[in-house]
C-alpha positions as semicolon CSV with decimal commas, in nm:
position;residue;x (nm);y (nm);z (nm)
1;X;0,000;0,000;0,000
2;X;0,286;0,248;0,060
3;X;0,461;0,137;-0,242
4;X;0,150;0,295;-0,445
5;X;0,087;0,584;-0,239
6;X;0,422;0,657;-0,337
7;X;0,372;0,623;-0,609
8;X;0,054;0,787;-0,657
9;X;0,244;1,113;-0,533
10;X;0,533;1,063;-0,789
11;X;0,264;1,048;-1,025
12;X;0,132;1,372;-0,882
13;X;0,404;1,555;-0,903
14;X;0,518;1,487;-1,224
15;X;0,159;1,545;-1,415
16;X;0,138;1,867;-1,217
17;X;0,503;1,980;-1,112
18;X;0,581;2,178;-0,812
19;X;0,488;2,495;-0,938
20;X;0,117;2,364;-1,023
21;X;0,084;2,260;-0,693
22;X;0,175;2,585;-0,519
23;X;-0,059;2,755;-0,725
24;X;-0,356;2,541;-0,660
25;X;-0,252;2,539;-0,325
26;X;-0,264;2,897;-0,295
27;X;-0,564;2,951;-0,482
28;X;-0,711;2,720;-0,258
29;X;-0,618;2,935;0,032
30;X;-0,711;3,244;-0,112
31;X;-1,085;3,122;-0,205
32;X;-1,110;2,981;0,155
33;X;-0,971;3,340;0,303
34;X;-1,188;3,540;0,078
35;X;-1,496;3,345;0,159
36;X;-1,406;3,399;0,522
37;X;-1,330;3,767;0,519
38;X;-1,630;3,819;0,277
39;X;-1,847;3,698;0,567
40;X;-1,689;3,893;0,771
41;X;-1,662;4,243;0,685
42;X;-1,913;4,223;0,376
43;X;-1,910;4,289;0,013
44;X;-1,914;4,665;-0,076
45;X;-2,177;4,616;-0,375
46;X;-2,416;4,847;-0,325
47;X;-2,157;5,199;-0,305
48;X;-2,277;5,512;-0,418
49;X;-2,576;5,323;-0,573
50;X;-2,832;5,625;-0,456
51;X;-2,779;5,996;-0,479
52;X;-2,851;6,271;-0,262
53;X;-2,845;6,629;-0,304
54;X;-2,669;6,683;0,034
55;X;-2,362;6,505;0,118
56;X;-2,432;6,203;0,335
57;X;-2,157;6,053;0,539
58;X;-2,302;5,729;0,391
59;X;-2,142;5,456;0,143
60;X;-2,426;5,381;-0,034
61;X;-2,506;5,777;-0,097
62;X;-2,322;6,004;-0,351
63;X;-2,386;6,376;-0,397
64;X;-2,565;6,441;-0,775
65;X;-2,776;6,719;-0,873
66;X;-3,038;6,456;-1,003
67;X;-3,039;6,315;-0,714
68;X;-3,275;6,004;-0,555
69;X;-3,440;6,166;-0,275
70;X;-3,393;6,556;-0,193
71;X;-3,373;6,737;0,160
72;X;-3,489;7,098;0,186
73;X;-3,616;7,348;0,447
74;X;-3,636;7,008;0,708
75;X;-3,845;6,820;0,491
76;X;-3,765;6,502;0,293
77;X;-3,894;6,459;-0,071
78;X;-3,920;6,134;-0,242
79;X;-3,967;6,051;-0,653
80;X;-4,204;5,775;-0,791
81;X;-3,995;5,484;-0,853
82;X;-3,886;5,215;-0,639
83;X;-3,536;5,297;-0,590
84;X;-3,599;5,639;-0,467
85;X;-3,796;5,479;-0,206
86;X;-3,524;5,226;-0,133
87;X;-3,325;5,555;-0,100
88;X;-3,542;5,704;0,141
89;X;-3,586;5,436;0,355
90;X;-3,168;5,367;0,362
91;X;-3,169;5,751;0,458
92;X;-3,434;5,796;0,735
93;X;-3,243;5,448;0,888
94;X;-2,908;5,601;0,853
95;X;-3,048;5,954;1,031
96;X;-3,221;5,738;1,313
97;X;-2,896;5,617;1,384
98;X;-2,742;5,912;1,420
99;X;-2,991;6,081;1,594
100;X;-2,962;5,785;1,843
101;X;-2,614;5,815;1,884
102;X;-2,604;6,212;1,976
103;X;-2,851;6,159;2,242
104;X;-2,637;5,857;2,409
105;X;-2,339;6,046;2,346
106;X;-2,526;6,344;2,595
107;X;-2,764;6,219;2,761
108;X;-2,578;5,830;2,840
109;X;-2,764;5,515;2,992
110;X;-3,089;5,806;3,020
111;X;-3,159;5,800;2,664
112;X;-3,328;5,520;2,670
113;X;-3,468;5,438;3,020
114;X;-3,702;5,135;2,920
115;X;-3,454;4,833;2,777
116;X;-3,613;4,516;2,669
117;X;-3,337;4,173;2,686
118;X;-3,306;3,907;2,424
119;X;-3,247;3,569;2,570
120;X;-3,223;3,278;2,291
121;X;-3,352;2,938;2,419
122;X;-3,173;2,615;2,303
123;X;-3,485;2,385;2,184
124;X;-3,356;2,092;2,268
125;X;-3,289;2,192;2,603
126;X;-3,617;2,316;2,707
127;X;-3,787;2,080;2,930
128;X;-4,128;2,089;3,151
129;X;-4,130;2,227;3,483
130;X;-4,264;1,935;3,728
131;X;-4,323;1,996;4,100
132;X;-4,446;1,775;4,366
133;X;-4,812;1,835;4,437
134;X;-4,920;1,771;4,836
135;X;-5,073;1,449;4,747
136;X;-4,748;1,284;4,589
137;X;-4,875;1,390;4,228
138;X;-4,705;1,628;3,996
139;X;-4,824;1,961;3,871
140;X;-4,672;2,269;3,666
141;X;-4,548;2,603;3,793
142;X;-4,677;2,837;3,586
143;X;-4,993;2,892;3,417
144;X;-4,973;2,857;3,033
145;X;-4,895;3,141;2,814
146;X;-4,652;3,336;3,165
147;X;-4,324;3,420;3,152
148;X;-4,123;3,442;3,424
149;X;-3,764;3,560;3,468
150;X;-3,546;3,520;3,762
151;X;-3,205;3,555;3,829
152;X;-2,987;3,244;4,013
153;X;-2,862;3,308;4,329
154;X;-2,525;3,414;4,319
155;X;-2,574;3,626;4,007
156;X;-2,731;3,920;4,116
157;X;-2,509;4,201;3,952
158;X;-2,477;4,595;3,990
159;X;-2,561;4,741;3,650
160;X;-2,196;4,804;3,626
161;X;-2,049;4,513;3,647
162;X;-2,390;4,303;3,418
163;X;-2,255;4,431;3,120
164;X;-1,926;4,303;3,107
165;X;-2,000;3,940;3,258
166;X;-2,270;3,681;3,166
167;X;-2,527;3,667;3,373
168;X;-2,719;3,297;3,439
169;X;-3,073;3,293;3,390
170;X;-3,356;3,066;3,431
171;X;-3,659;3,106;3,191
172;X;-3,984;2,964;3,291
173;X;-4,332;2,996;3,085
174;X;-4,595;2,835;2,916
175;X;-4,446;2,442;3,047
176;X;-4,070;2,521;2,970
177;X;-3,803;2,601;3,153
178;X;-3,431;2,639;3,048
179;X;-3,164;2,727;3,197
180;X;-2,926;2,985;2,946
181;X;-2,680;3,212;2,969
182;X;-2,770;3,566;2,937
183;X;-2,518;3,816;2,785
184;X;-2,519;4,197;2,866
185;X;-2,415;4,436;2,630
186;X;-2,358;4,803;2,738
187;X;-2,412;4,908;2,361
188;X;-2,786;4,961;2,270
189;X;-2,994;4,815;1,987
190;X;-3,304;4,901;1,894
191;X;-3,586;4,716;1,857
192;X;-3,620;4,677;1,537
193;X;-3,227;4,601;1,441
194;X;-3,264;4,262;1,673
195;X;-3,182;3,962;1,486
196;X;-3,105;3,611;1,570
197;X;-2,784;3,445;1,530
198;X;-2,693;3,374;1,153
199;X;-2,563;3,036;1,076
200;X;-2,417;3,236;0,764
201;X;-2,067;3,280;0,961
202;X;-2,061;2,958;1,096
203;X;-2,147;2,760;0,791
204;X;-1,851;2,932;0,623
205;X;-1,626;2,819;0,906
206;X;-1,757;2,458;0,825
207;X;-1,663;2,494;0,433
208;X;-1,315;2,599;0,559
209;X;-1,267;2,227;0,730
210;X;-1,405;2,053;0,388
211;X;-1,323;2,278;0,147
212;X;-0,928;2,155;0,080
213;X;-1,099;1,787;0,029
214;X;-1,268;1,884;-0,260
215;X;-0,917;1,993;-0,441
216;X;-0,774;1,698;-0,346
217;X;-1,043;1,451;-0,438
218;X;-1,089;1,573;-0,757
219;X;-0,682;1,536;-0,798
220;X;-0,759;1,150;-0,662
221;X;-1,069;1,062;-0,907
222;X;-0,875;1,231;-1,201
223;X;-0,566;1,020;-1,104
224;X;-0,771;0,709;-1,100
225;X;-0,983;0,760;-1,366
226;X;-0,668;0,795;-1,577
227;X;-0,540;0,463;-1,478
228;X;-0,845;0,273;-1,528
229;X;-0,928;0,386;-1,898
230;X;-0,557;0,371;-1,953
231;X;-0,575;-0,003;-1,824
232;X;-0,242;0,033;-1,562
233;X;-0,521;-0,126;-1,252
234;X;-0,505;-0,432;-1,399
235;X;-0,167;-0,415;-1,461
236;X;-0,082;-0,321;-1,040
237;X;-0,381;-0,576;-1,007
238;X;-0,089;-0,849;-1,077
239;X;0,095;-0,761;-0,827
240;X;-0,054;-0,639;-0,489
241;X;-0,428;-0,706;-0,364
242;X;-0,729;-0,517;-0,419
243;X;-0,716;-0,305;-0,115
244;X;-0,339;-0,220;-0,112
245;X;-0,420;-0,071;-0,446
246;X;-0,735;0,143;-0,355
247;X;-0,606;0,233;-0,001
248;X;-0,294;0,330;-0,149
249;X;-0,391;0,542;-0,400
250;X;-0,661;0,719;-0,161
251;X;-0,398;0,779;0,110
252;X;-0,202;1,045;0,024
253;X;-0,477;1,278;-0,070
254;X;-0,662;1,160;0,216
255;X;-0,374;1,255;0,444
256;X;-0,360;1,582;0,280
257;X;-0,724;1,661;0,332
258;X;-0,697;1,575;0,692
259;X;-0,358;1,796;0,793
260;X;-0,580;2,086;0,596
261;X;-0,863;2,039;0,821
262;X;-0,612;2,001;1,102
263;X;-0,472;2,299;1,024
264;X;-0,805;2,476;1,048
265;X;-0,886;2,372;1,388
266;X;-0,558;2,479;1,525
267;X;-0,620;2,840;1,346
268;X;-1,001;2,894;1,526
269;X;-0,854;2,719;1,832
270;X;-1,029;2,462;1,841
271;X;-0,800;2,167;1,829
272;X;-1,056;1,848;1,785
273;X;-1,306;2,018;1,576
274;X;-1,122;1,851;1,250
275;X;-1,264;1,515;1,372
276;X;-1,564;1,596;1,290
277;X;-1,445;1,648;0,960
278;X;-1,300;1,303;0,882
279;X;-1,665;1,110;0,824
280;X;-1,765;1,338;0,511
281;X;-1,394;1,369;0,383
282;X;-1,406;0,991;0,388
283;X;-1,762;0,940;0,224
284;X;-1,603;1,176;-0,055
285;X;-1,345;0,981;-0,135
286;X;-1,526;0,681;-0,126
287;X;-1,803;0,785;-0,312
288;X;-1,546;0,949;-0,611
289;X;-1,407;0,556;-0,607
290;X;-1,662;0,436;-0,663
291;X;-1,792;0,619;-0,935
292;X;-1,512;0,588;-1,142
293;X;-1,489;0,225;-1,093
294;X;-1,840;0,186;-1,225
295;X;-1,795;0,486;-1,507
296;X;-1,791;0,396;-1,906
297;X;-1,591;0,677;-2,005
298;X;-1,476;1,039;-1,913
299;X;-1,737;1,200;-1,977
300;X;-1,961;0,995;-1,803
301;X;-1,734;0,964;-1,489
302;X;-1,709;1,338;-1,482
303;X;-2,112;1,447;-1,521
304;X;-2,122;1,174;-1,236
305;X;-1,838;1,303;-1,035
306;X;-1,982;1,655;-1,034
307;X;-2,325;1,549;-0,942
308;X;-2,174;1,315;-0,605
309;X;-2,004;1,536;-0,498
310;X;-2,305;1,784;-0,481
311;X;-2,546;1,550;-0,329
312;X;-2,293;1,486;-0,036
313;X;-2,216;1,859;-0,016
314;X;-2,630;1,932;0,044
315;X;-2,650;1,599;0,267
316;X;-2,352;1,696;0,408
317;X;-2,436;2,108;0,503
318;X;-2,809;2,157;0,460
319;X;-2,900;1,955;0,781
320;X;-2,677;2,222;0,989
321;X;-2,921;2,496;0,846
322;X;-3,200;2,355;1,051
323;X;-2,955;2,276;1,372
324;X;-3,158;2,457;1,632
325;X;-3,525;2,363;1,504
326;X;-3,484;1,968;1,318
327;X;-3,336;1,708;1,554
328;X;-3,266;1,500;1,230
329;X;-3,013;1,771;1,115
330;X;-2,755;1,594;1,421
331;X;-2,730;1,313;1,153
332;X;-2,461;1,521;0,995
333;X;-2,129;1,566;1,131
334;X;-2,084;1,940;0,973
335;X;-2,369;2,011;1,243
336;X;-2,230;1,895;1,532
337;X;-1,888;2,029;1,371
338;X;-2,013;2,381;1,439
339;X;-2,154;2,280;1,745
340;X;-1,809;2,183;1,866
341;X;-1,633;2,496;1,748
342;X;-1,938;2,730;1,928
343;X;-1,799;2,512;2,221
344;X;-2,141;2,390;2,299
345;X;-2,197;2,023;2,491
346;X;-2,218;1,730;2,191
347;X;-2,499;1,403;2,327
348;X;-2,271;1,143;2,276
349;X;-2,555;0,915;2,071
350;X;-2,546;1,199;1,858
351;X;-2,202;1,151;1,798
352;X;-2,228;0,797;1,725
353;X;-2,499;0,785;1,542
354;X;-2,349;1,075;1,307
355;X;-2,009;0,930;1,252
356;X;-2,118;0,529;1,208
357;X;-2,394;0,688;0,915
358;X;-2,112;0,840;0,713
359;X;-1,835;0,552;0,799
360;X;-2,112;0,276;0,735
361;X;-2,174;0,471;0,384
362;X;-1,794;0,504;0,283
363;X;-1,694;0,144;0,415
364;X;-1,975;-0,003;0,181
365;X;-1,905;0,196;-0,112
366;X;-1,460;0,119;-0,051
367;X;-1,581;-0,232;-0,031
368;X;-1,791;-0,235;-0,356
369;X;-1,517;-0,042;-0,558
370;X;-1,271;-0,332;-0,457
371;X;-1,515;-0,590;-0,624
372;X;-1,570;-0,353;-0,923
373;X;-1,173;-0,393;-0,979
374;X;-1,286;-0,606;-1,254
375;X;-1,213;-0,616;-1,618
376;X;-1,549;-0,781;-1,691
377;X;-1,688;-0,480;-1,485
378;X;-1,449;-0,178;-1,528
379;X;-1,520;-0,194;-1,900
380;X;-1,868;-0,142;-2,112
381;X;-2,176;-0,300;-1,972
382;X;-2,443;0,014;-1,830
383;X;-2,437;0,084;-1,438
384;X;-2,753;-0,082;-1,327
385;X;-2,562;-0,437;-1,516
386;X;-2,285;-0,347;-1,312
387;X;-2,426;-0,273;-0,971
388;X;-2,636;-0,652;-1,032
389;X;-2,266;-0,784;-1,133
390;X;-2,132;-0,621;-0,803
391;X;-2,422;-0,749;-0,594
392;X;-2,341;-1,100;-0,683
393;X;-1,992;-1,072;-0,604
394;X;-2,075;-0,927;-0,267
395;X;-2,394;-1,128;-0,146
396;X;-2,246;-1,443;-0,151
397;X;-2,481;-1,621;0,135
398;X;-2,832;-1,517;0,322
399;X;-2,653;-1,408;0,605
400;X;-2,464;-1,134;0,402
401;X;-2,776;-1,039;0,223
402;X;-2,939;-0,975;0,558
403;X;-2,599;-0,752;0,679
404;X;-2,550;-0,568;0,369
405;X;-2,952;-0,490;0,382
406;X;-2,926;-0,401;0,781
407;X;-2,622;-0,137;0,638
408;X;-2,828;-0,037;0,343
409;X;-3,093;0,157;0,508
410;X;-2,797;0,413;0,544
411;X;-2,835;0,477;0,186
412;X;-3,183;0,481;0,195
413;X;-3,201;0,688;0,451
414;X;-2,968;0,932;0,292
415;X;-3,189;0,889;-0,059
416;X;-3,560;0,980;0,147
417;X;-3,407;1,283;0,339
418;X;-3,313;1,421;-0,046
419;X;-3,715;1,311;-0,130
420;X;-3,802;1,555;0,208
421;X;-3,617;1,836;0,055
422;X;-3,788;1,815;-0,325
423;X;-4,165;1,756;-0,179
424;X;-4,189;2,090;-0,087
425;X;-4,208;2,215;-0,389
426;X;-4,530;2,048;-0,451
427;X;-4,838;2,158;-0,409
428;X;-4,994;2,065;-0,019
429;X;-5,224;1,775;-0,136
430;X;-4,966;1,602;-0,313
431;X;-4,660;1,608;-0,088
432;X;-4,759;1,289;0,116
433;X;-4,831;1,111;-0,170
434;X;-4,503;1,200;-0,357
435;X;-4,315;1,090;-0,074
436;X;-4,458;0,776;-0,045
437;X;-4,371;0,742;-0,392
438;X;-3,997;0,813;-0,362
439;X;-3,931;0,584;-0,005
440;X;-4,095;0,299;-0,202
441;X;-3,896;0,297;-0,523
442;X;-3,585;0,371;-0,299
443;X;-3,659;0,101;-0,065
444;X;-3,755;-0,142;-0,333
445;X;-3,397;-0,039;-0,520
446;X;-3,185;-0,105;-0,279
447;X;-3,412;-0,438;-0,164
448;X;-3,379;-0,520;-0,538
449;X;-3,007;-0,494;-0,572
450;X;-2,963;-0,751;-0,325
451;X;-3,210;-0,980;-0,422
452;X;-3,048;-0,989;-0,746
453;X;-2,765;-1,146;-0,646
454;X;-2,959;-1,479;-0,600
455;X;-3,312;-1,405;-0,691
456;X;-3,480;-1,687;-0,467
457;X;-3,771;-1,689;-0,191
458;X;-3,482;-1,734;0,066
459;X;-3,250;-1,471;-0,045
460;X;-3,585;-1,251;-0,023
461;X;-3,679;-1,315;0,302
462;X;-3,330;-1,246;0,458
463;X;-3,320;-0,913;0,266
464;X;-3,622;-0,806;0,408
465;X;-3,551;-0,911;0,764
466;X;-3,247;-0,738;0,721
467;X;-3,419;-0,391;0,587
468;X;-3,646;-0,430;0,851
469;X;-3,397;-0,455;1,137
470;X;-3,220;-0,134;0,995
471;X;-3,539;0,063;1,044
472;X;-3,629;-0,057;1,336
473;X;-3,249;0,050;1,457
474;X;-3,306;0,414;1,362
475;X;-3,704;0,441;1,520
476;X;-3,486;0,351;1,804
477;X;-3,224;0,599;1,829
478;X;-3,521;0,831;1,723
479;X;-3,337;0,950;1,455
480;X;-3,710;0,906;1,266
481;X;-3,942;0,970;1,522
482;X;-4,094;1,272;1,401
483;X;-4,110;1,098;1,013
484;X;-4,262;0,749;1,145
485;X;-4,584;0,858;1,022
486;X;-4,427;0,864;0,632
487;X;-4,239;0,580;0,704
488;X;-4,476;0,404;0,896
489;X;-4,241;0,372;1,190
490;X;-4,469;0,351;1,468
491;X;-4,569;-0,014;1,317
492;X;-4,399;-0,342;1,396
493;X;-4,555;-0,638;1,235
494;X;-4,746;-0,420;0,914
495;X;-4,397;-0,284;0,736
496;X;-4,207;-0,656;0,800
497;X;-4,558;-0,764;0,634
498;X;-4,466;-0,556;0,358
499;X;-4,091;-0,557;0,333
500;X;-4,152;-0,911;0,288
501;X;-4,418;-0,944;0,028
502;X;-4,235;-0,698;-0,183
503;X;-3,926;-0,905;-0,144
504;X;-4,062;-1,218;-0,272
505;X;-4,215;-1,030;-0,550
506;X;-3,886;-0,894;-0,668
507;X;-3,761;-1,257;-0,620
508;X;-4,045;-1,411;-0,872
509;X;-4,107;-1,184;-1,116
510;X;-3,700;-1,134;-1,188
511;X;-3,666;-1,349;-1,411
512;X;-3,928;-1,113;-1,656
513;X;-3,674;-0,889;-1,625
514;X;-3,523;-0,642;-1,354
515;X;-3,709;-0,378;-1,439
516;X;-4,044;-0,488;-1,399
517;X;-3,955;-0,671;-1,070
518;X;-3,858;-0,334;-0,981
519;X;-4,134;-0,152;-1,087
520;X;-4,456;-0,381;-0,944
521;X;-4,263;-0,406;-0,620
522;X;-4,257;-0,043;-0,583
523;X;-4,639;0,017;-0,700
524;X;-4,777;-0,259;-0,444
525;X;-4,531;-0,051;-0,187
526;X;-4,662;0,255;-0,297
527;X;-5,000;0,138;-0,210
528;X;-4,961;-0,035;0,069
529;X;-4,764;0,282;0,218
530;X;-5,040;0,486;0,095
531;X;-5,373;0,286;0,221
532;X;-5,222;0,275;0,599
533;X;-5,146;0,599;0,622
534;X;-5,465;0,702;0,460
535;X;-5,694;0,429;0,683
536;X;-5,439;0,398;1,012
537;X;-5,291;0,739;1,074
């Protein structure tokens, strides 16, 4: 394996020489600091885009004679069009300001003698208050719909000294109570310029950790992609294994994606937020393996190439959008990445969970490139011929058909949350039924695949104990409580009913063709789905 990660970076070196490396490596730096300072400090778009005829000590304002919006005698006058009233309203905001900040600057902390405070509750922290009632039972607090704030003991603070240290509150209303940590600030803000945290700055930090991968990989899937059309695999094939080959060529990319990441987490401080890092950077180079393995030709390999690494990107960062109101987004490392770096507390399920779902993913797909190191596979035949061919080298008994279906559900899982996202776009009436669509020819797909391999009632049943098993495994960990209705999780014996049925169906009617096994299994799932929900729910 060493021998070919050396020379994999001999390789490098001489298709892209020294120099080419420095520059992509300091391109890649400069896109990453950019992006960062970007966030930052902002993009100045919008200067001089309105004009005054005053001078206003404002960016966005230039002094013209035909001007936007005119001030005379006191009085502001607007034109008819819509960016003279964008004008006006950047204008009567900018002299609000400064009419705030003369009267703080004489009048101080009397300028504004009624302050309202901004506490931000963590959701998943909020729990009910429960007290012990005389007679043994339990009752709440607080009425519904009251708020009540009260200091701790021990932090009762002068007005001095509350707004330079973090005071701890307790918030109690409506059955909730939370315990957060209020911060002081002895500038003021109005009202209407309160906003909640952005995720904006902190999803950019995450792209920093993954965003030297992405170089790197696509230097790895060229590299390999080379080789195979070229034919040199089967060549290195004759002399080490399988895995010495893929690991090899993998590693010293890998090992330069990490020690970026690394690098990262030393800059922001925070030493072990690269970890969190590792599980996509893995499924990425996995997934780019395993492409090319099962690619026809360059341009094939690199429309599919683009389009991976895009899916993982969304699976990867749009679940940390929704980190404070989805507990599903926790299934993504990126969101527990930023977690770790906002040094808040990480559940360690939700570290498990997170980390085996990615590593389960890449393992499978490193494991199905190795038995794609084929001639008979590498070379013509489509995909779906080749991921049957693949199947049958990797489900070689029931008990591996029931394992590889148990891991599966990682993929399907992966492939419904992506059916979540694109429902939404329908209209209201047809958004259940859409998604029952999609989980049932995913489900049926990946049930399919394995069935193939030995299309027999046996091989059937296994598969769809196995599928079975792996939902039940994430209705426990809860990971799809709040879904169960869609994927009727709340059910024990009616979805083994049907995970079965559609199994054997797959397994009899294969031998019309793959297609059509496909395709009736995923109607009479489709129905099925559809009439309990419908009747049961």
């Amino acid at each position: 394996m060493l021998k070919v990660a050396k020379f994999e970076l001999k390789k490098s070196r001489k298709r892209y020489g020294a120099r080419s490396l420095l520059l992509i490596l300091l391109a890649a730096m400069f896109s990453a600091a950019m992006g960062y300072a970007s966030v930052l400090t902002g993009i100045d778009s919008d200067k001089g885009i309105y004009t005054a005829n005053v001078r206003v000590d404002l960016g966005t304002f230039k002094l013209s004679e035909d001007s936007d919006v005119v001030l005379y005698d006191g009085k502001l006058f607007v034109g008819q069009n819509d960016k003279s009233l964008a004008a006006a309203d950047e204008l009567l905001k900018y002299l609000r300001e400064e009419h705030r900040k003369r009267i703080e600057a004489e009048f101080g902390e009397l300028a504004h003698p009624v302050r309202v405070s901004v506490v931000y509750l963590n959701p998943s922290k909020i729990t009910p208050p429960r007290t012990k009632a005389e007679g043994g039972g339990v009752k709440n607090e607080t009425e519904s719909g009251q708020l009540n704030v009260n200091e701790t003991e021990g932090s009762k603070q002068t007005s001095e000294s509350a707004s330079k240290t973090p005071a701890a509150t307790t918030v109690t209303g409506g059955e909730m109570t939370a315990n957060v940590t209020q911060v002081k600030k002895s500038s003021y803000v109005p009202p209407e310029d309160i906003k909640t945290p952005s995720l904006v700055d902190r999803m950019v930090l995450a792209f920093l950790f993954v965003i030297p991968s992405y170089f790197a990989v696509q230097v790895f899937s060229s590299s390999l992609l080379e080789d195979k059309l070229l034919r040199r695999l089967e060549v290195l094939l004759s002399a080490i294994s399988r895995s010495d080959l893929i690991f090899g060529k993998i590693l010293p990319h890998l090992l330069f994606s990490l020690l970026s990441s690394l690098a990262v987490s030393v800059y922001l401080g925070s030493y072990l937020a690269f970890l969190f890092a590792i599980p996509v950077i893995l499924l990425l180079f996995s997934a780019q393996t395993f492409v090319v393995m099962i690619s026809r030709s360059y341009r094939e390999a690199t429309f599919l190439l683009l389009v991976v690494s895009l899916l993982i990107t969304i699976y990867a960062f749009i679940p940390a959008v929704f980190s404070t109101a989805i507990p599903l987004s926790k299934i993504s490392p990126i969101t527990l990445l930023i977690a770790s770096v906002q040094g808040e507390e990480i559940n360690l399920t939700d570290l498990s969970l997170s980390f085996a779902h990615y590593l389960i993913m890449a393992s499978m797909l490193l494991y199905f490139s190795m038995k794609a190191l084929n001639p008979d596979i590498a070379h013509g035949k489509e995909i779906f011929q080749k991921l049957v061919e693949i199947s049958r080298l990797s489900v070689t008994s029931d008990s591996a058909a029931f394992i590889l279906a148990f891991l599966s559900i990682s993929f399907a899982f992966m492939a419904e949350l992506f059916a979540v996202f694109m429902i939404f776009v329908l209209p209201r009436q047809l958004m259940i039924p859409a998604l029952l669509v999609c989980v049932a020819a995913v489900e049926e797909l990946i049930k399919g695949l394995i069935i193939f391999s030995s299309p027999t009632a046996r091989r059937a049943f296994f598969t769809a104990l196995g599928f079975f098993a792996g939902e039940k495994f994430l209705i426990l960990f809860n990971v799809l409580q709040e879904y169960s209705i869609a994927f009727l999780g709340q059910f024990l014996v009616l979805p083994l009913i049907l995970h079965i049925a559609t199994a054997l169906l797959i397994a009899f009617t294969a031998k019309f063709g793959y297609g059509r096994a496909l395709m009736l299994a995923a109607i009479l799932h489709a129905i099925y789905d559809h009439t309990v929900v419908m009747l049961l729910v």
